[in-house]
mmCIF file of C-alpha atoms in Angstrom:
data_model
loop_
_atom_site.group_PDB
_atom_site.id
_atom_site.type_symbol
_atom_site.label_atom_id
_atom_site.label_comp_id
_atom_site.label_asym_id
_atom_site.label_seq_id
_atom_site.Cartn_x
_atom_site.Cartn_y
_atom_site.Cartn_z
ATOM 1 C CA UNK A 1 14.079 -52.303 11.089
ATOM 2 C CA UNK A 2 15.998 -53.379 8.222
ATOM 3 C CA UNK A 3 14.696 -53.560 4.560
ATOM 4 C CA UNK A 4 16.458 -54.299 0.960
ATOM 5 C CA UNK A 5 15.257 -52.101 -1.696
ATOM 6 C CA UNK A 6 16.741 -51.765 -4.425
ATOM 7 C CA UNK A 7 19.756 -53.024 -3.451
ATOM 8 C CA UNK A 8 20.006 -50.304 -0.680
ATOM 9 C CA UNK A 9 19.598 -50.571 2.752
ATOM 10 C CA UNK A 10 16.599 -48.575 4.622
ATOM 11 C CA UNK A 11 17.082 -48.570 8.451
ATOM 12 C CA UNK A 12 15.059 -47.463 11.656
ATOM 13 C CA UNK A 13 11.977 -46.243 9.278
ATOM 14 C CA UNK A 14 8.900 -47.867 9.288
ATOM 15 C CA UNK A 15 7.482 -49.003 5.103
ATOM 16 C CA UNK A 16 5.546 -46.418 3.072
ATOM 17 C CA UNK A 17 2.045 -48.306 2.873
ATOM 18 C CA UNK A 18 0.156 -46.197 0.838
ATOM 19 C CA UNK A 19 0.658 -43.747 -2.113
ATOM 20 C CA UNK A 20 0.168 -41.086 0.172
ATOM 21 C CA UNK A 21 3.010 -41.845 2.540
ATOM 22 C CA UNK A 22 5.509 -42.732 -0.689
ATOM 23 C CA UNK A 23 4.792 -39.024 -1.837
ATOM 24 C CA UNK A 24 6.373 -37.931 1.359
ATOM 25 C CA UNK A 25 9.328 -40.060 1.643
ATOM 26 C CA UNK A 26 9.302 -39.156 -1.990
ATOM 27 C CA UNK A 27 8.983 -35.399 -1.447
ATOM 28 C CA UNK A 28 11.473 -35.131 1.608
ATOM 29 C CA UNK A 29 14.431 -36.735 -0.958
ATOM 30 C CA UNK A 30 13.450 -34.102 -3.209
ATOM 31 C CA UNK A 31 14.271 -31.346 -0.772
ATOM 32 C CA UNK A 32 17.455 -32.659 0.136
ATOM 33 C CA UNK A 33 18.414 -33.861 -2.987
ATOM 34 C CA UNK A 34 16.680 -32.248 -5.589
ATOM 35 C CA UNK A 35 14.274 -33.988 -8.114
ATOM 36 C CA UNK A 36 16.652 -35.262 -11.191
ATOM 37 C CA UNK A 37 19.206 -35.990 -8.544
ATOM 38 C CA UNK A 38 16.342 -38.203 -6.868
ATOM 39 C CA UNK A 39 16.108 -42.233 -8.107
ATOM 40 C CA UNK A 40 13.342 -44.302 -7.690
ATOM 41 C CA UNK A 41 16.043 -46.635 -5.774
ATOM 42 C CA UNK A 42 16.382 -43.996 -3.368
ATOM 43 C CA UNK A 43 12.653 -43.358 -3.103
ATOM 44 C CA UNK A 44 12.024 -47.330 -2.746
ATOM 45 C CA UNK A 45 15.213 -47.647 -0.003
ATOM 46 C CA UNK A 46 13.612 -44.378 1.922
ATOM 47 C CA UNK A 47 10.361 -46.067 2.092
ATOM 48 C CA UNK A 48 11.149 -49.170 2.946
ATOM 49 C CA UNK A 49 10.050 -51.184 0.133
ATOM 50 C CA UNK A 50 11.118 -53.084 -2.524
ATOM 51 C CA UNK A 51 12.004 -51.426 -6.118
ATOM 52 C CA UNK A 52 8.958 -53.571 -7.749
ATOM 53 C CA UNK A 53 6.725 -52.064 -4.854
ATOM 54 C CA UNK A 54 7.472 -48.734 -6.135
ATOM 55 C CA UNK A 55 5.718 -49.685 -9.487
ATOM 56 C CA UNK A 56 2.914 -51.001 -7.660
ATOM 57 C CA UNK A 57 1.884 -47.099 -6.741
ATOM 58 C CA UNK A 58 2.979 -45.067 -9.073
ATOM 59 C CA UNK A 59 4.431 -45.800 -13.254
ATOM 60 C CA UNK A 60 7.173 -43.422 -12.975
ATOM 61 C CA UNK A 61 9.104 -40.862 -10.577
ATOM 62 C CA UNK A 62 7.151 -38.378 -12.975
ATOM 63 C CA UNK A 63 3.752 -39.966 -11.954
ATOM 64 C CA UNK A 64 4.573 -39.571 -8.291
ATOM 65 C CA UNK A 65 4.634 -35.747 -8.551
ATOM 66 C CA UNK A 66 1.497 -35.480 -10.061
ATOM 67 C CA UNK A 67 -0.179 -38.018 -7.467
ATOM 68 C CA UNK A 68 -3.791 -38.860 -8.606
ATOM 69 C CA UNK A 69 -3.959 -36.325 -10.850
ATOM 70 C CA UNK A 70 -7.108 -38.338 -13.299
ATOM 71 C CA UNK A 71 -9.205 -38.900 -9.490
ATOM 72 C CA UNK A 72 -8.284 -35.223 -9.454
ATOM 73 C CA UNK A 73 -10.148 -34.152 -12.583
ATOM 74 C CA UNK A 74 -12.840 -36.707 -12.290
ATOM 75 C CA UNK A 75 -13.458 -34.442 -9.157
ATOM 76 C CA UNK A 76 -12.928 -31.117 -10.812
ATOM 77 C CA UNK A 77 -15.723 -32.225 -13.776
ATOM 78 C CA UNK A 78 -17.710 -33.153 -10.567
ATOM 79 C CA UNK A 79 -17.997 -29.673 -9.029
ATOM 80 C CA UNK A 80 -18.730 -28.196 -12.596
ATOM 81 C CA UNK A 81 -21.343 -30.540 -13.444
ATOM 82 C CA UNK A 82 -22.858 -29.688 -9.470
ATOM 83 C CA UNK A 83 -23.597 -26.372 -10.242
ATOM 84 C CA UNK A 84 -26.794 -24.622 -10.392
ATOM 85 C CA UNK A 85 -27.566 -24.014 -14.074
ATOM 86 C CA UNK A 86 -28.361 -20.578 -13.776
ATOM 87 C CA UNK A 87 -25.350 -19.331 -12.279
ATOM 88 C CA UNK A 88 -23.275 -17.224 -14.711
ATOM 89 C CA UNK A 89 -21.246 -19.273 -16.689
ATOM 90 C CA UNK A 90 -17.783 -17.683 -15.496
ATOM 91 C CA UNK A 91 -19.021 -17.387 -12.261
ATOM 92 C CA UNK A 92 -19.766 -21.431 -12.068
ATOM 93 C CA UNK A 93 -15.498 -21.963 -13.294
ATOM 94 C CA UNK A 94 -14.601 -19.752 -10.893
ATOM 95 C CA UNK A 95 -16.079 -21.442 -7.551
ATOM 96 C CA UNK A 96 -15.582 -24.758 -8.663
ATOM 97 C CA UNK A 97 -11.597 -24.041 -9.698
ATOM 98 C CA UNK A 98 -11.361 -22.140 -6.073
ATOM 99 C CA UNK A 99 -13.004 -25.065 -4.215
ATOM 100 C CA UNK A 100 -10.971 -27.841 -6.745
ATOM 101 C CA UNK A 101 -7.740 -26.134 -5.211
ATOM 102 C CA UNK A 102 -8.792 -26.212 -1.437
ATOM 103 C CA UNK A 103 -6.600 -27.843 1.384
ATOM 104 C CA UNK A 104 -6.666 -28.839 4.382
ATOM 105 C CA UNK A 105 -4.120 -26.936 6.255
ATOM 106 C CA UNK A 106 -2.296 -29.892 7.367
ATOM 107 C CA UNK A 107 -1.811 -30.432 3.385
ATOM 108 C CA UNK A 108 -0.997 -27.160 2.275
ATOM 109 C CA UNK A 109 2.760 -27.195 2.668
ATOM 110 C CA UNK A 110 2.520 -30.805 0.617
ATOM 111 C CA UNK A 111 0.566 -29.413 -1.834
ATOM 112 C CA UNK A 112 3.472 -26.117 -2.062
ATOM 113 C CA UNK A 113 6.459 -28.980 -2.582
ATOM 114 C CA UNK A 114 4.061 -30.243 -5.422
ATOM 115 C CA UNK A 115 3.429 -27.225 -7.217
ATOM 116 C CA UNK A 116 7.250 -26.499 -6.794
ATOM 117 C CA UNK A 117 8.122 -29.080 -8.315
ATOM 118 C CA UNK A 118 5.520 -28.949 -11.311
ATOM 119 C CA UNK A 119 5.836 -25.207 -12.264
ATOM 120 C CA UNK A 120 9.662 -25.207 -11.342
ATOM 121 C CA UNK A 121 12.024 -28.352 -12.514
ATOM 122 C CA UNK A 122 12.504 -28.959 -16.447
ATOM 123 C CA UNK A 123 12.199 -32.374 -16.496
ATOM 124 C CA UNK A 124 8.678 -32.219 -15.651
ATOM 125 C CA UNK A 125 7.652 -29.666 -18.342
ATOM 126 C CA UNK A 126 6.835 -32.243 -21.314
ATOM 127 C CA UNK A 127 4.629 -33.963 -18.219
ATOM 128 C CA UNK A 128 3.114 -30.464 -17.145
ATOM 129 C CA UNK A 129 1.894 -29.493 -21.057
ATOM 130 C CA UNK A 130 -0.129 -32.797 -21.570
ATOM 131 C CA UNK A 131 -2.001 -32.949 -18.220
ATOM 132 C CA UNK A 132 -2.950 -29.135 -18.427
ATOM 133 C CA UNK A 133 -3.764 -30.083 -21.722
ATOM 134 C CA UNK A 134 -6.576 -32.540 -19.950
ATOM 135 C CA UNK A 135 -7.844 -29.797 -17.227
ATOM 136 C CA UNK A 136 -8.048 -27.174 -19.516
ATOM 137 C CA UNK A 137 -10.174 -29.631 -21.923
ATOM 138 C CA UNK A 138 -12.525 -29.867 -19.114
ATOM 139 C CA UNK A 139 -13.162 -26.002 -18.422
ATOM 140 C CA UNK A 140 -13.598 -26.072 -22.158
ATOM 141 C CA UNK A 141 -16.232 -28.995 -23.008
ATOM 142 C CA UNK A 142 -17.898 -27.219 -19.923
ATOM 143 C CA UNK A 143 -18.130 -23.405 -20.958
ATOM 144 C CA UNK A 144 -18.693 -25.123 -24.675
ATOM 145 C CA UNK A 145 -22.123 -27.248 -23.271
ATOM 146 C CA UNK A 146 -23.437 -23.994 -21.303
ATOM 147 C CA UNK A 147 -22.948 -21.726 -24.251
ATOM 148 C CA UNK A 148 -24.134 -24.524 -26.809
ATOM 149 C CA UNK A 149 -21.149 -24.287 -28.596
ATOM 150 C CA UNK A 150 -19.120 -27.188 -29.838
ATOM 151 C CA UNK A 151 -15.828 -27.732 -27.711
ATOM 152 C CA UNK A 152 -13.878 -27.026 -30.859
ATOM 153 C CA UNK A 153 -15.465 -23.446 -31.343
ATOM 154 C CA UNK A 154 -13.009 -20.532 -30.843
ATOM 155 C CA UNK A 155 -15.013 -18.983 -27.249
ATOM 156 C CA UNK A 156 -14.892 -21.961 -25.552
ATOM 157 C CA UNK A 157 -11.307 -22.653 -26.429
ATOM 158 C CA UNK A 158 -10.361 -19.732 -25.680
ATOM 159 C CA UNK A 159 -11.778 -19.871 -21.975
ATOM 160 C CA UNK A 160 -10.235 -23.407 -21.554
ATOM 161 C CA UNK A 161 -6.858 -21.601 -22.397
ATOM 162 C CA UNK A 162 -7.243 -18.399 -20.290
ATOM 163 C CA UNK A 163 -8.667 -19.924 -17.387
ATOM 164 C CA UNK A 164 -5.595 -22.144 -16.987
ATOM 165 C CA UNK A 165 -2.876 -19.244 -17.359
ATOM 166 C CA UNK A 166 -5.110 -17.342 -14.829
ATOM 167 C CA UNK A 167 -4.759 -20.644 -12.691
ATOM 168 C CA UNK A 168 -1.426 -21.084 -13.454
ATOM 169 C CA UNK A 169 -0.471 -16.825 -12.591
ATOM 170 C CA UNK A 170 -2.084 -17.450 -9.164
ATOM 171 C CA UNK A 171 -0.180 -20.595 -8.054
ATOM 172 C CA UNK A 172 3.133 -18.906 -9.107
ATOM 173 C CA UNK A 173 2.418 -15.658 -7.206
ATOM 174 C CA UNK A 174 1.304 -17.979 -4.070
ATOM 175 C CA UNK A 175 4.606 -19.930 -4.564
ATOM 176 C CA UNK A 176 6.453 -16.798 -4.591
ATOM 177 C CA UNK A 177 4.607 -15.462 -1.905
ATOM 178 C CA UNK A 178 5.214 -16.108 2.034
ATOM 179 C CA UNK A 179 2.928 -19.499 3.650
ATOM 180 C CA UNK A 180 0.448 -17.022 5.135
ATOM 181 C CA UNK A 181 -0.742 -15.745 1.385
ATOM 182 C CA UNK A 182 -3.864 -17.427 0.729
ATOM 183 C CA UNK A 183 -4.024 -19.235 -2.633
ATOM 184 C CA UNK A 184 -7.785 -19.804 -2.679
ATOM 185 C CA UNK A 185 -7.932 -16.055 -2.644
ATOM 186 C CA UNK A 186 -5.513 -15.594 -5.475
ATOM 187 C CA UNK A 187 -7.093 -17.682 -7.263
ATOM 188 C CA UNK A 188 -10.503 -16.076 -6.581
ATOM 189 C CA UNK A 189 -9.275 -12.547 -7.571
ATOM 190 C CA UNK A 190 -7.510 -14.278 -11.194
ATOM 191 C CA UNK A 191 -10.155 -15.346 -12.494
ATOM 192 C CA UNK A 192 -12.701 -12.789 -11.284
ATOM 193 C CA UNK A 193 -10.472 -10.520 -13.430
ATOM 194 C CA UNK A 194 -11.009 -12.910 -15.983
ATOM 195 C CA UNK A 195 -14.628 -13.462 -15.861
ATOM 196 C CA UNK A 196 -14.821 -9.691 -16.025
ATOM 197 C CA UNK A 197 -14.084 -9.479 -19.601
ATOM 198 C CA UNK A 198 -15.057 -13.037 -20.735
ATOM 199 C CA UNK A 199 -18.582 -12.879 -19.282
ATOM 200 C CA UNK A 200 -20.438 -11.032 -21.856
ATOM 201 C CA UNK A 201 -18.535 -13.387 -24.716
ATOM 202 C CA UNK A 202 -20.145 -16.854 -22.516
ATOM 203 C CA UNK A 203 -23.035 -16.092 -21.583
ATOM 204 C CA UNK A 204 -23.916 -14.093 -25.198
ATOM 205 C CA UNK A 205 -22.494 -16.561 -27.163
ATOM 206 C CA UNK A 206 -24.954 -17.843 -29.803
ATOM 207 C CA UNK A 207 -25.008 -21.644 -30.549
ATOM 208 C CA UNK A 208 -23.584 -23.401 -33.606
ATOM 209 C CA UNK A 209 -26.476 -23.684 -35.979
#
């Protein structure tokens, strides 16, 4: 098979169909080539497809990375708003962040190139700070509605914030660790620690008047 795109040539591969597949192509380039060295014409000529194609999936190279990061939180809201009211407040963030960053083993090494690539290349810094910014508002506005706290009051900010960088500590002891570490483990054990010392601040706190 032979396919323009992007004024390359792609031959002998069959087209990227889905977003999934482009991520790999995408994701293999990286590897080789590393991420700034990476264009989206050599993405589009790996895949098979056309330059405009590209656009069709994702807005940007940036975008890509992050895959469907806003289906992502939709689900991560999901699992907080599925949990039994009477569990313990930290308790309730830590399940649903553990079962939020679960894999099918067949995805795991995927999801390791991601995370790589997130925590790891400069360029994607600026991207990193604002959609953290838009998980950690969502362990917020939930820790703020179970302690009846606005989500601009100092306790659940400051869970929002902590919970994250306990997040965050985990992946980048996984990534630095060898494939057989578990990360739902690490992740488990981070913000157990947490929970520890936040738990008596949640589940004490006394709503705004």
């Amino acid at each position: 098979m032979t396919v323009e795109a992007g004024g390359r040539r792609a031959m002998g591969r069959p087209r990227a169909t889905s977003p999934a597949a482009l991520e790999r192509r995408a994701f293999e380039l990286f590897a080789r080539q590393g991420f700034d060295e990476t264009t989206v014409d050599d993405i589009a000529a790996a895949a098979g497809i056309a330059r405009r194609t590209f656009f069709r999936y994702f807005a940007s190279k940036n975008d890509l990375v992050w895959g469907d990061f806003e289906g992502q939180l939709r689900r991560l809201r999901a699992l907080l708003d599925e949990t039994d009211p009477r569990t313990p407040t930290m308790d309730a963030v830590r399940r649903a962040v553990v079962e939020f960053n679960r894999f099918d083993p067949r995805e795991v090494p995927w999801h390791r190139q991601r995370m790589e690539l997130i925590l790891r290349v400069p360029t994607l810094q600026a991207d990193a700070t604002l959609r953290y910014a838009s998980w950690r508002r969502i362990i917020t506005e939930f820790t703020a509605a179970r302690t009846g706290l606005p989500p601009t009051a100092r306790v659940p900010r400051l869970a929002g914030h902590l919970v994250l960088a306990a997040a965050v500590s985990a992946y980048e002891h996984w990534l630095a660790s060898d494939e057989r570490t578990s990360l739902s483990d690490l992740l488990d054990e981070a913000i157990r620690h947490l929970g520890a010392g936040l738990a008596a601040v949640l589940d004490g706190a006394e709503p705004a008047p």
